[in-house]
mmCIF file of C-alpha atoms in Angstrom:
data_model
loop_
_atom_site.group_PDB
_atom_site.id
_atom_site.type_symbol
_atom_site.label_atom_id
_atom_site.label_comp_id
_atom_site.label_asym_id
_atom_site.label_seq_id
_atom_site.Cartn_x
_atom_site.Cartn_y
_atom_site.Cartn_z
ATOM 1 C CA MET A 1 172.226 110.998 156.309
ATOM 2 C CA PHE A 2 170.818 113.970 155.525
ATOM 3 C CA ALA A 3 170.088 112.584 152.048
ATOM 4 C CA ALA A 4 168.846 109.498 153.974
ATOM 5 C CA LYS A 5 166.152 112.358 155.953
ATOM 6 C CA LYS A 6 165.243 114.089 152.204
ATOM 7 C CA ARG A 7 164.433 111.132 150.619
ATOM 8 C CA PHE A 8 161.741 109.506 153.716
ATOM 9 C CA SER A 9 160.676 112.994 153.603
ATOM 10 C CA GLY A 10 159.869 112.916 150.183
ATOM 11 C CA LEU A 11 158.357 109.306 150.407
ATOM 12 C CA LEU A 12 156.085 110.961 153.245
ATOM 13 C CA LEU A 13 154.388 113.274 151.315
ATOM 14 C CA MET A 14 154.047 110.777 148.501
ATOM 15 C CA LEU A 15 151.735 108.291 150.427
ATOM 16 C CA ALA A 16 149.752 111.278 151.807
ATOM 17 C CA ILE A 17 149.048 112.523 148.032
ATOM 18 C CA ILE A 18 148.461 109.207 147.332
ATOM 19 C CA MET A 19 146.028 108.946 150.036
ATOM 20 C CA ILE A 20 144.256 112.050 149.742
ATOM 21 C CA LEU A 21 143.363 110.707 145.962
ATOM 22 C CA ALA A 22 142.087 107.169 146.712
ATOM 23 C CA ALA A 23 139.881 109.361 149.146
ATOM 24 C CA CYS A 24 138.796 111.314 146.417
ATOM 25 C CA SER A 25 138.358 108.533 143.914
ATOM 26 C CA SER A 26 136.306 106.480 146.607
ATOM 27 C CA GLY A 27 133.744 109.799 146.803
ATOM 28 C CA THR A 28 132.455 108.884 143.986
ATOM 29 C CA GLY A 29 129.932 106.406 143.631
ATOM 30 C CA SER A 30 127.748 105.188 140.761
ATOM 31 C CA THR A 31 123.799 106.109 139.770
ATOM 32 C CA ALA A 32 121.150 104.666 138.089
ATOM 33 C CA THR A 33 118.323 105.207 135.901
ATOM 34 C CA GLU A 34 115.038 103.434 134.335
ATOM 35 C CA GLN A 35 113.947 103.985 131.048
ATOM 36 C CA THR A 36 110.648 102.788 129.250
ATOM 37 C CA SER A 37 109.808 101.446 125.986
ATOM 38 C CA ALA A 38 108.354 98.740 124.383
ATOM 39 C CA ALA A 39 111.424 96.889 124.393
ATOM 40 C CA GLY A 40 111.350 96.904 127.931
ATOM 41 C CA THR A 41 112.715 98.936 130.084
ATOM 42 C CA GLU A 42 116.358 99.841 131.166
ATOM 43 C CA THR A 43 118.914 100.733 133.936
ATOM 44 C CA THR A 44 121.529 102.286 133.862
ATOM 45 C CA THR A 45 125.268 102.027 136.297
ATOM 46 C CA ALA A 46 128.090 104.382 135.214
ATOM 47 C CA SER A 47 131.570 103.370 136.336
ATOM 48 C CA SER A 48 134.747 105.607 136.498
ATOM 49 C CA GLU A 49 136.870 102.844 134.905
ATOM 50 C CA THR A 50 137.580 102.731 131.579
ATOM 51 C CA ASN A 51 140.010 100.599 129.417
ATOM 52 C CA THR A 52 141.192 100.468 125.573
ATOM 53 C CA ASP A 53 139.148 99.318 122.947
ATOM 54 C CA THR A 54 142.011 97.430 120.715
ATOM 55 C CA SER A 55 140.161 96.603 118.268
ATOM 56 C CA SER A 56 139.003 100.033 117.169
ATOM 57 C CA GLY A 57 142.237 101.823 119.031
ATOM 58 C CA SER A 58 140.814 104.355 120.928
ATOM 59 C CA ASP A 59 139.819 104.893 124.406
ATOM 60 C CA ASN A 60 136.672 102.814 125.081
ATOM 61 C CA SER A 61 134.122 103.723 128.566
ATOM 62 C CA ASN A 62 133.549 100.611 130.816
ATOM 63 C CA ALA A 63 130.157 101.815 131.568
ATOM 64 C CA THR A 64 127.459 99.163 131.118
ATOM 65 C CA ARG A 65 123.718 99.396 131.538
ATOM 66 C CA ILE A 66 121.100 97.060 132.539
ATOM 67 C CA TYR A 67 118.872 96.561 129.404
ATOM 68 C CA LYS A 68 115.749 95.038 130.244
ATOM 69 C CA SER A 69 114.256 93.323 127.287
ATOM 70 C CA LEU A 70 111.395 91.433 127.010
ATOM 71 C CA SER A 71 113.817 88.508 126.956
ATOM 72 C CA GLY A 72 115.080 89.684 130.194
ATOM 73 C CA ASP A 73 117.917 91.778 131.934
ATOM 74 C CA VAL A 74 121.464 91.912 129.951
ATOM 75 C CA GLU A 75 123.747 94.010 130.501
ATOM 76 C CA ILE A 76 125.266 96.187 127.663
ATOM 77 C CA PRO A 77 127.799 98.880 126.932
ATOM 78 C CA ALA A 78 126.400 101.765 128.070
ATOM 79 C CA GLU A 79 128.445 103.220 124.319
ATOM 80 C CA PRO A 80 128.953 100.008 122.350
ATOM 81 C CA LYS A 81 131.183 100.843 119.435
ATOM 82 C CA ARG A 82 131.263 97.463 117.678
ATOM 83 C CA ILE A 83 127.579 96.365 117.028
ATOM 84 C CA VAL A 84 126.394 92.969 115.193
ATOM 85 C CA THR A 85 122.502 93.461 114.454
ATOM 86 C CA ASP A 86 120.636 91.359 111.671
ATOM 87 C CA MET A 87 117.897 92.841 110.629
ATOM 88 C CA TYR A 88 117.492 96.724 112.391
ATOM 89 C CA VAL A 89 119.989 98.034 110.137
ATOM 90 C CA SER A 90 118.609 101.150 109.388
ATOM 91 C CA ASP A 91 117.136 101.980 113.009
ATOM 92 C CA LEU A 92 120.294 102.143 114.022
ATOM 93 C CA LEU A 93 121.619 104.435 111.026
ATOM 94 C CA ALA A 94 117.860 106.872 111.776
ATOM 95 C CA LEU A 95 120.058 107.947 114.837
ATOM 96 C CA GLY A 96 123.697 108.352 114.126
ATOM 97 C CA VAL A 97 125.174 104.965 114.828
ATOM 98 C CA LYS A 98 126.446 102.266 111.590
ATOM 99 C CA PRO A 99 126.649 98.958 112.957
ATOM 100 C CA VAL A 100 130.035 96.893 112.709
ATOM 101 C CA GLY A 101 128.365 93.958 110.283
ATOM 102 C CA ALA A 102 124.899 92.974 109.187
ATOM 103 C CA VAL A 103 122.472 90.168 107.260
ATOM 104 C CA GLN A 104 123.291 90.971 103.833
ATOM 105 C CA TYR A 105 119.940 91.814 102.546
ATOM 106 C CA TYR A 106 119.077 94.208 104.762
ATOM 107 C CA LEU A 107 122.474 95.483 103.081
ATOM 108 C CA GLU A 108 120.727 95.502 99.898
ATOM 109 C CA ASN A 109 118.102 98.136 101.127
ATOM 110 C CA PRO A 110 118.244 100.676 98.241
ATOM 111 C CA PHE A 111 116.274 103.002 100.857
ATOM 112 C CA TYR A 112 120.009 103.776 102.894
ATOM 113 C CA ALA A 113 122.189 102.049 100.571
ATOM 114 C CA ASP A 114 124.646 105.237 100.182
ATOM 115 C CA GLN A 115 125.585 104.278 104.196
ATOM 116 C CA VAL A 116 126.078 101.222 104.896
ATOM 117 C CA GLU A 117 129.737 101.630 102.582
ATOM 118 C CA GLY A 118 131.956 100.142 105.562
ATOM 119 C CA ILE A 119 129.229 97.709 107.061
ATOM 120 C CA GLU A 120 130.395 93.586 107.252
ATOM 121 C CA SER A 121 127.599 91.401 105.785
ATOM 122 C CA ILE A 122 127.619 88.395 108.210
ATOM 123 C CA GLY A 123 125.198 85.841 105.794
ATOM 124 C CA ASP A 124 122.204 85.759 104.550
ATOM 125 C CA ARG A 125 118.356 85.884 107.204
ATOM 126 C CA ALA A 126 119.140 81.752 106.165
ATOM 127 C CA ALA A 127 122.141 81.595 107.345
ATOM 128 C CA VAL A 128 123.884 83.630 109.987
ATOM 129 C CA SER A 129 127.957 83.225 109.586
ATOM 130 C CA MET A 130 128.726 82.661 113.682
ATOM 131 C CA GLU A 131 132.495 82.875 112.123
ATOM 132 C CA LYS A 132 132.260 87.106 111.005
ATOM 133 C CA VAL A 133 130.274 87.588 114.140
ATOM 134 C CA ILE A 134 132.955 86.882 116.217
ATOM 135 C CA ALA A 135 135.597 87.841 113.945
ATOM 136 C CA MET A 136 134.295 90.865 113.827
ATOM 137 C CA ASN A 137 134.457 91.831 118.182
ATOM 138 C CA PRO A 138 131.256 93.184 118.633
ATOM 139 C CA ASP A 139 130.500 94.396 122.514
ATOM 140 C CA LEU A 140 126.657 93.752 121.517
ATOM 141 C CA ILE A 141 124.696 92.562 119.086
ATOM 142 C CA ILE A 142 120.786 93.114 118.372
ATOM 143 C CA THR A 143 118.329 90.214 116.849
ATOM 144 C CA TYR A 144 115.486 89.851 115.797
ATOM 145 C CA SER A 145 115.820 86.101 116.432
ATOM 146 C CA ASP A 146 113.273 83.899 117.709
ATOM 147 C CA GLN A 147 115.553 80.823 117.155
ATOM 148 C CA ALA A 148 116.906 79.743 120.849
ATOM 149 C CA SER A 149 120.183 78.376 119.496
ATOM 150 C CA GLU A 150 120.886 81.374 117.469
ATOM 151 C CA ILE A 151 120.369 83.405 120.662
ATOM 152 C CA GLU A 152 122.573 81.148 122.406
ATOM 153 C CA SER A 153 125.164 81.163 120.088
ATOM 154 C CA TYR A 154 125.454 85.657 119.899
ATOM 155 C CA GLN A 155 124.901 85.259 123.527
ATOM 156 C CA LYS A 156 128.512 83.443 123.796
ATOM 157 C CA ILE A 157 129.929 85.859 121.302
ATOM 158 C CA ALA A 158 128.988 89.650 123.270
ATOM 159 C CA PRO A 159 125.432 90.511 125.006
ATOM 160 C CA THR A 160 122.949 90.129 122.885
ATOM 161 C CA VAL A 161 119.407 92.097 122.698
ATOM 162 C CA VAL A 162 116.508 90.109 121.132
ATOM 163 C CA ILE A 163 113.802 92.502 119.703
ATOM 164 C CA PRO A 164 111.266 89.675 118.315
ATOM 165 C CA TYR A 165 110.163 91.142 114.641
ATOM 166 C CA GLY A 166 106.205 92.947 115.326
ATOM 167 C CA THR A 167 107.685 94.427 118.911
ATOM 168 C CA PHE A 168 107.299 98.408 116.846
ATOM 169 C CA THR A 169 103.673 98.350 115.588
ATOM 170 C CA ASN A 170 104.677 102.326 114.020
ATOM 171 C CA VAL A 171 107.949 104.188 113.166
ATOM 172 C CA HIS A 172 107.312 106.667 115.969
ATOM 173 C CA ASP A 173 107.650 103.763 118.131
ATOM 174 C CA GLU A 174 110.476 101.773 117.214
ATOM 175 C CA ILE A 175 112.524 105.470 116.598
ATOM 176 C CA ARG A 176 112.282 105.754 120.022
ATOM 177 C CA GLY A 177 112.111 102.547 121.486
ATOM 178 C CA PHE A 178 116.170 102.536 119.549
ATOM 179 C CA GLY A 179 116.300 105.793 121.251
ATOM 180 C CA GLU A 180 116.322 104.714 125.026
ATOM 181 C CA LEU A 181 118.397 101.589 123.956
ATOM 182 C CA MET A 182 120.916 103.237 122.470
ATOM 183 C CA ASN A 183 120.851 105.906 124.859
ATOM 184 C CA LYS A 184 119.954 108.077 122.299
ATOM 185 C CA SER A 185 116.423 110.089 122.462
ATOM 186 C CA GLU A 186 117.246 113.286 121.802
ATOM 187 C CA ALA A 187 118.568 111.692 118.255
ATOM 188 C CA ALA A 188 115.695 109.714 117.808
ATOM 189 C CA GLU A 189 113.767 112.623 118.550
ATOM 190 C CA ALA A 190 115.621 115.281 115.697
ATOM 191 C CA TRP A 191 115.216 112.488 113.158
ATOM 192 C CA LEU A 192 111.202 112.046 113.858
ATOM 193 C CA LYS A 193 111.239 115.118 113.996
ATOM 194 C CA THR A 194 112.709 115.530 110.029
ATOM 195 C CA TYR A 195 110.376 112.342 109.218
ATOM 196 C CA ASP A 196 107.285 113.832 110.052
ATOM 197 C CA GLU A 197 107.758 116.861 108.312
ATOM 198 C CA ARG A 198 108.126 115.126 105.380
ATOM 199 C CA ILE A 199 105.706 112.721 105.976
ATOM 200 C CA GLU A 200 103.251 115.778 106.760
ATOM 201 C CA ALA A 201 104.597 116.857 102.942
ATOM 202 C CA ALA A 202 103.611 114.104 100.812
ATOM 203 C CA ARG A 203 100.261 113.243 102.821
ATOM 204 C CA ALA A 204 99.314 116.884 101.825
ATOM 205 C CA LYS A 205 100.771 116.224 97.899
ATOM 206 C CA VAL A 206 98.476 113.337 97.873
ATOM 207 C CA LYS A 207 95.055 114.966 98.670
ATOM 208 C CA THR A 208 95.725 116.931 96.104
ATOM 209 C CA VAL A 209 93.980 114.184 93.625
ATOM 210 C CA ILE A 210 91.823 111.114 96.162
ATOM 211 C CA LYS A 211 89.018 112.201 98.340
ATOM 212 C CA PRO A 212 89.238 110.644 101.554
ATOM 213 C CA GLU A 213 86.612 107.645 100.561
ATOM 214 C CA GLU A 214 88.644 106.010 97.897
ATOM 215 C CA THR A 215 89.617 103.263 98.742
ATOM 216 C CA PHE A 216 93.085 101.400 98.747
ATOM 217 C CA SER A 217 94.237 97.979 98.754
ATOM 218 C CA ILE A 218 97.917 95.863 98.849
ATOM 219 C CA LEU A 219 98.208 93.197 96.568
ATOM 220 C CA GLU A 220 101.070 90.404 95.902
ATOM 221 C CA VAL A 221 100.503 87.856 92.726
ATOM 222 C CA SER A 222 101.483 84.658 92.818
ATOM 223 C CA ASP A 223 101.784 81.575 89.857
ATOM 224 C CA LYS A 224 98.446 80.842 91.231
ATOM 225 C CA SER A 225 96.381 83.388 93.391
ATOM 226 C CA TYR A 226 97.174 86.394 94.809
ATOM 227 C CA TYR A 227 98.173 87.617 98.862
ATOM 228 C CA GLY A 228 97.021 90.567 100.405
ATOM 229 C CA TYR A 229 98.054 92.614 102.676
ATOM 230 C CA GLY A 230 97.643 94.818 106.041
ATOM 231 C CA ASP A 231 99.921 97.991 107.896
ATOM 232 C CA ASN A 232 102.413 96.287 108.918
ATOM 233 C CA PHE A 233 104.071 93.372 107.027
ATOM 234 C CA GLY A 234 106.322 95.278 104.743
ATOM 235 C CA ARG A 235 104.906 95.407 100.871
ATOM 236 C CA GLY A 236 104.002 99.539 101.559
ATOM 237 C CA GLY A 237 101.572 98.679 104.417
ATOM 238 C CA GLN A 238 102.705 101.200 106.973
ATOM 239 C CA ALA A 239 103.654 103.675 104.302
ATOM 240 C CA VAL A 240 100.317 103.425 102.654
ATOM 241 C CA TYR A 241 98.086 103.279 105.881
ATOM 242 C CA SER A 242 99.974 104.494 108.962
ATOM 243 C CA ALA A 243 102.080 106.783 106.578
ATOM 244 C CA LEU A 244 100.006 108.989 104.144
ATOM 245 C CA GLN A 245 97.133 107.439 106.048
ATOM 246 C CA LEU A 246 95.481 106.042 102.918
ATOM 247 C CA ALA A 247 91.599 104.396 103.405
ATOM 248 C CA PRO A 248 91.608 100.556 103.227
ATOM 249 C CA LEU A 249 88.890 98.310 103.098
ATOM 250 C CA GLU A 250 86.320 97.074 105.587
ATOM 251 C CA ILE A 251 87.487 93.377 104.127
ATOM 252 C CA THR A 252 91.567 94.795 105.578
ATOM 253 C CA LYS A 253 90.730 96.009 108.078
ATOM 254 C CA LYS A 254 88.883 93.120 110.146
ATOM 255 C CA GLU A 255 91.333 90.065 108.341
ATOM 256 C CA LEU A 256 94.693 91.802 107.844
ATOM 257 C CA MET A 257 95.298 94.352 110.234
ATOM 258 C CA GLY A 258 95.210 93.088 113.140
ATOM 259 C CA ASP A 259 97.421 89.914 114.836
ATOM 260 C CA THR A 260 96.946 88.542 110.448
ATOM 261 C CA GLN A 261 98.544 90.584 108.392
ATOM 262 C CA TRP A 262 98.206 88.666 104.980
ATOM 263 C CA LYS A 263 96.168 85.664 103.653
ATOM 264 C CA GLU A 264 96.199 83.750 100.721
ATOM 265 C CA ILE A 265 93.278 85.633 97.587
ATOM 266 C CA SER A 266 92.034 83.110 95.466
ATOM 267 C CA ARG A 267 92.363 84.592 91.626
ATOM 268 C CA GLU A 268 88.160 83.972 91.511
ATOM 269 C CA VAL A 269 87.389 86.384 95.395
ATOM 270 C CA VAL A 270 90.268 88.880 94.656
ATOM 271 C CA GLY A 271 88.142 91.366 93.734
ATOM 272 C CA ASP A 272 86.529 91.308 97.157
ATOM 273 C CA TYR A 273 90.169 92.992 98.329
ATOM 274 C CA ALA A 274 90.065 95.551 95.811
ATOM 275 C CA GLY A 275 89.747 98.619 96.046
ATOM 276 C CA ASP A 276 89.163 101.940 94.234
ATOM 277 C CA HIS A 277 93.422 101.772 93.823
ATOM 278 C CA ILE A 278 95.684 98.537 94.037
ATOM 279 C CA PHE A 279 99.176 98.415 95.230
ATOM 280 C CA LEU A 280 100.270 95.059 93.601
ATOM 281 C CA THR A 281 103.678 93.739 93.875
ATOM 282 C CA VAL A 282 105.114 91.600 91.249
ATOM 283 C CA GLY A 283 108.355 90.061 90.634
ATOM 284 C CA GLU A 284 110.439 90.038 87.173
ATOM 285 C CA ASN A 285 108.556 87.004 85.788
ATOM 286 C CA ASN A 286 105.442 88.808 85.909
ATOM 287 C CA LYS A 287 105.977 92.454 86.150
ATOM 288 C CA ASN A 288 103.819 94.647 83.180
ATOM 289 C CA TYR A 289 101.065 91.644 84.817
ATOM 290 C CA GLN A 290 97.991 91.094 82.769
ATOM 291 C CA GLY A 291 95.874 88.709 84.619
ATOM 292 C CA ASP A 292 93.277 87.147 83.696
ATOM 293 C CA SER A 293 89.622 88.113 82.903
ATOM 294 C CA ILE A 294 88.533 88.173 86.891
ATOM 295 C CA TRP A 295 91.179 90.884 86.944
ATOM 296 C CA LYS A 296 90.834 93.195 83.834
ATOM 297 C CA SER A 297 86.996 93.554 85.199
ATOM 298 C CA LEU A 298 88.510 95.108 88.170
ATOM 299 C CA PRO A 299 87.858 99.081 88.704
ATOM 300 C CA ALA A 300 91.241 99.761 89.915
ATOM 301 C CA VAL A 301 92.642 97.821 86.187
ATOM 302 C CA LYS A 302 90.033 99.456 84.319
ATOM 303 C CA ASN A 303 90.711 102.850 85.616
ATOM 304 C CA ASN A 304 94.277 102.405 85.428
ATOM 305 C CA GLN A 305 94.963 103.214 88.841
ATOM 306 C CA VAL A 306 97.047 99.486 89.899
ATOM 307 C CA TYR A 307 100.926 100.663 91.042
ATOM 308 C CA GLU A 308 102.959 98.441 89.941
ATOM 309 C CA LEU A 309 105.732 97.525 93.150
ATOM 310 C CA LEU A 310 109.150 95.434 92.346
ATOM 311 C CA GLU A 311 108.867 93.597 95.237
ATOM 312 C CA ASP A 312 113.173 94.074 95.983
ATOM 313 C CA ARG A 313 112.488 97.790 96.818
ATOM 314 C CA TYR A 314 109.186 97.485 98.839
ATOM 315 C CA TRP A 315 109.066 94.351 100.565
ATOM 316 C CA TYR A 316 111.536 96.437 102.807
ATOM 317 C CA PHE A 317 109.510 97.913 105.964
ATOM 318 C CA ASP A 318 112.854 99.679 108.266
ATOM 319 C CA PRO A 319 111.458 104.220 109.516
ATOM 320 C CA ILE A 320 113.982 104.745 106.379
ATOM 321 C CA ALA A 321 111.798 102.714 103.626
ATOM 322 C CA ILE A 322 108.612 104.025 104.996
ATOM 323 C CA GLN A 323 110.275 107.055 104.813
ATOM 324 C CA GLY A 324 111.114 107.004 100.670
ATOM 325 C CA GLN A 325 108.012 104.518 99.841
ATOM 326 C CA ALA A 326 105.453 107.623 101.417
ATOM 327 C CA GLU A 327 106.835 109.567 99.391
ATOM 328 C CA GLU A 328 107.314 107.530 96.449
ATOM 329 C CA PHE A 329 103.627 105.975 96.416
ATOM 330 C CA ALA A 330 102.684 110.128 96.307
ATOM 331 C CA ASP A 331 104.706 111.039 93.555
ATOM 332 C CA MET A 332 103.380 107.420 91.911
ATOM 333 C CA ILE A 333 99.675 108.906 93.225
ATOM 334 C CA VAL A 334 99.565 111.892 91.694
ATOM 335 C CA GLU A 335 101.508 111.471 88.722
ATOM 336 C CA ARG A 336 99.408 108.443 87.532
ATOM 337 C CA ALA A 337 96.334 111.199 88.732
ATOM 338 C CA GLU A 338 97.575 113.373 85.703
ATOM 339 C CA GLN A 339 98.310 110.782 83.324
ATOM 340 C CA ASN A 340 94.332 110.213 83.439
ATOM 341 C CA ARG A 341 93.538 113.752 83.363
ATOM 342 C CA LYS A 342 94.734 113.873 80.000
#
């Protein structure tokens, strides 16, 4: 009889403890915050529940956020662990986030080649392998794709944020936008502080040899013509015009620095688009470009102020690449100026 009463008293005590714990947990509500960026706004909902990420072998929060992207609301993990992206590798690496998968072309970017070990390829830009993406078990996909079928395929695999190509027009907006998306705004500001210091040093270097009125053009040579580029379409445009703040021609500002960022230029009128200095993108088949008589008559050519850029290095236009290109261009300009003075 005494033993039965003792067990019954113990059960009552345990029940009381459980009720107290339940009351405490029910008092923990969710909180929400909203942020606005160039890519959209974000509402964050925190949850006290946790689950286990069996793919990584570590405990993982079950909290989610509602990210209000340009293409609509997306519920994403508050702290994603397994991100797959196509082109936004640089933005994630700048914030200290390493995706598990990305398009091969962006894994070959020479400006962050030392940071991509362990990131798997999901195929090339024209043919992403959905099978590979599925196998990576992502909890978030970030894409620039404008193909509805591809986006739908991504959405069936994991929460998908679409950031269309051209959403951001400068490094600061881009890094801050990703800082908000990844809930890493402090990391974004820290990276930008270093970026600004390095870019300012590169600008100062250029100012020692370039006069403010000297103009710069960005051209690319093809078999039958040239192509001209503006300030937001690769080929060094962001580094030349935005980072180093070198002067474009008026025709460049008018025709290539708005919604239209490139155009084909016939060989006969290339002089109209040729500044005092020319950054010329070339391929393996036309390095050390000699050109025709019109090309040879250009002041930049005569004055040895044409800087050849190999396409596989300078087509990239992400924040890390822009930083590296600006520094490389500054060195090129100073070195050429010293050569021309001899």
